[in-house]
Amino acid sequence: EIIENCSFISEKYKKQEHPVNIALHYLSVPLTLAFLTCLTYNPSVESFSLYGAAAGCQVLGHLIEGLSS
């Protein structure tokens, strides 16, 4: 809702409508929280791979959204 109210953001970027993009963004949130938890208690390669997976979900979602519009 905050993004929809920003006048400086183009209408093109305000809505994320592709269902795969939305699903990938919902998936990336728990991955990011798991990364922060693992980083706090046991920083290791596995924790950074969680961050990579979360960022990959975000990038892939935006790529799909861009290609579908």
XYZ file of N, CA and C in Angstrom:
207
model
N 0.814 -1.179 0.000
C 0.000 0.000 0.000
C 0.866 1.255 0.000
N 2.018 1.198 0.616
C 2.892 2.371 0.648
C 3.360 2.720 -0.761
N 3.753 1.704 -1.517
C 4.253 1.956 -2.867
C 3.166 2.557 -3.749
N 1.929 2.112 -3.602
C 0.839 2.646 -4.410
C 0.622 4.134 -4.150
N 0.981 4.615 -2.967
C 0.776 6.017 -2.619
C 1.939 6.924 -2.999
N 3.046 6.364 -3.473
C 4.204 7.173 -3.840
C 4.002 7.770 -5.221
N 4.023 9.084 -5.297
C 3.762 9.753 -6.570
C 4.963 9.713 -7.502
N 6.164 9.500 -6.979
C 7.353 9.521 -7.824
C 7.652 8.175 -8.488
N 6.905 7.129 -8.133
C 7.093 5.815 -8.752
C 6.101 5.673 -9.895
N 6.608 5.289 -11.052
C 5.770 5.134 -12.235
C 4.691 4.076 -12.001
N 3.545 4.277 -12.623
C 2.434 3.319 -12.493
C 2.859 1.917 -12.929
N 3.776 1.831 -13.876
C 4.242 0.540 -14.392
C 4.841 -0.331 -13.291
N 5.498 0.292 -12.311
C 6.208 -0.455 -11.289
C 5.432 -0.629 -9.986
N 4.255 -0.085 -9.905
C 3.519 -0.145 -8.647
C 2.849 -1.486 -8.399
N 2.439 -2.169 -9.419
C 1.709 -3.426 -9.261
C 2.570 -4.607 -9.697
N 2.545 -5.647 -8.902
C 3.146 -6.914 -9.283
C 1.983 -7.864 -9.494
N 1.727 -8.204 -10.755
C 0.508 -8.927 -11.062
C 0.714 -10.386 -11.446
N 1.904 -10.741 -11.894
C 2.100 -12.122 -12.342
C 2.095 -13.052 -11.133
N 1.291 -14.120 -11.174
C 1.172 -14.994 -9.996
C 2.480 -15.687 -9.604
N 3.324 -15.996 -10.568
C 4.609 -16.628 -10.235
C 5.501 -15.632 -9.501
N 5.476 -14.381 -9.927
C 6.251 -13.336 -9.250
C 5.796 -13.176 -7.804
N 4.503 -13.147 -7.605
C 3.968 -13.011 -6.248
C 4.374 -14.207 -5.392
N 4.279 -15.406 -5.944
C 4.648 -16.616 -5.199
C 6.132 -16.616 -4.842
N 6.979 -16.192 -5.782
C 8.415 -16.156 -5.502
C 8.751 -15.115 -4.439
N 8.036 -14.002 -4.436
C 8.265 -13.006 -3.397
C 7.813 -13.525 -2.027
N 6.690 -14.232 -1.984
C 6.246 -14.819 -0.716
C 7.227 -15.880 -0.226
N 7.857 -16.596 -1.138
C 8.836 -17.607 -0.771
C 10.123 -16.967 -0.250
N 10.482 -15.825 -0.806
C 11.756 -15.203 -0.429
C 11.735 -14.616 0.989
N 10.575 -14.263 1.492
C 10.508 -13.673 2.842
C 10.942 -14.675 3.921
N 10.379 -15.900 3.952
C 10.864 -16.847 4.970
C 12.327 -17.248 4.766
N 12.772 -17.287 3.505
C 14.183 -17.595 3.267
C 15.079 -16.509 3.850
N 14.679 -15.262 3.715
C 15.456 -14.160 4.281
C 15.450 -14.213 5.807
N 14.305 -14.513 6.396
C 14.237 -14.630 7.862
C 15.075 -15.805 8.356
N 15.065 -16.905 7.625
C 15.899 -18.052 7.990
C 17.377 -17.694 7.878
N 17.728 -16.928 6.837
C 19.110 -16.463 6.686
C 19.545 -15.626 7.885
N 18.702 -14.677 8.287
C 19.060 -13.819 9.425
C 19.191 -14.619 10.714
N 18.324 -15.603 10.894
C 18.403 -16.449 12.087
C 19.682 -17.273 12.085
N 19.971 -17.909 10.956
C 21.197 -18.722 10.860
C 22.442 -17.858 10.995
N 22.397 -16.664 10.419
C 23.549 -15.769 10.500
C 23.812 -15.353 11.941
N 22.752 -15.177 12.707
C 22.893 -14.764 14.102
C 23.507 -15.872 14.963
N 23.038 -17.103 14.767
C 23.447 -18.184 15.657
C 24.595 -19.029 15.127
N 24.709 -19.148 13.803
C 25.754 -20.000 13.238
C 26.112 -19.505 11.838
N 26.908 -18.444 11.758
C 27.260 -17.942 10.429
C 28.110 -18.964 9.672
N 27.609 -19.395 8.543
C 28.314 -20.393 7.746
C 27.897 -20.245 6.293
N 28.429 -21.114 5.484
C 28.113 -21.090 4.054
C 26.625 -21.355 3.833
N 26.039 -22.217 4.652
C 24.632 -22.534 4.501
C 23.749 -21.307 4.705
N 24.120 -20.466 5.665
C 23.306 -19.276 5.896
C 23.375 -18.332 4.705
N 24.530 -18.207 4.096
C 24.643 -17.337 2.925
C 23.976 -17.942 1.703
N 23.880 -19.260 1.644
C 23.147 -19.874 0.536
C 21.651 -19.600 0.658
N 21.145 -19.463 1.885
C 19.745 -19.064 2.075
C 19.507 -17.664 1.527
N 20.463 -16.766 1.778
C 20.336 -15.409 1.250
C 20.391 -15.422 -0.276
N 21.274 -16.223 -0.824
C 21.364 -16.344 -2.283
C 20.076 -16.869 -2.886
N 19.462 -17.836 -2.213
C 18.186 -18.374 -2.696
C 17.084 -17.318 -2.625
N 17.061 -16.544 -1.548
C 16.054 -15.488 -1.409
C 16.239 -14.419 -2.475
N 17.472 -13.991 -2.674
C 17.744 -12.974 -3.695
C 17.443 -13.515 -5.081
N 17.749 -14.783 -5.305
C 17.443 -15.402 -6.594
C 15.949 -15.444 -6.866
N 15.166 -15.723 -5.841
C 13.704 -15.705 -5.995
C 13.216 -14.317 -6.382
N 13.765 -13.297 -5.743
C 13.375 -11.922 -6.053
C 13.730 -11.567 -7.501
N 14.952 -11.873 -7.900
C 15.403 -11.542 -9.256
C 14.590 -12.308 -10.291
N 14.387 -13.584 -10.060
C 13.610 -14.387 -10.998
C 12.175 -13.887 -11.103
N 11.591 -13.517 -9.982
C 10.237 -12.975 -9.989
C 10.139 -11.689 -10.792
N 11.110 -10.802 -10.618
C 11.100 -9.553 -11.367
C 11.365 -9.788 -12.845
N 12.187 -10.767 -13.150
C 12.444 -11.113 -14.558
C 11.165 -11.630 -15.216
N 10.456 -12.509 -14.538
C 9.199 -13.036 -15.064
C 8.179 -11.922 -15.227
N 8.091 -11.042 -14.242
C 7.166 -9.912 -14.311
C 7.502 -9.008 -15.493
N 8.794 -8.755 -15.694
C 9.214 -7.902 -16.803
C 8.958 -8.515 -18.152
N 9.190 -9.818 -18.271
C 8.975 -10.488 -19.554
C 7.496 -10.634 -19.900
N 6.643 -10.674 -18.876
C 5.221 -10.879 -19.147
C 4.488 -9.568 -19.443
N 5.125 -8.431 -19.196
C 4.419 -7.170 -19.441
C 4.827 -6.509 -20.731
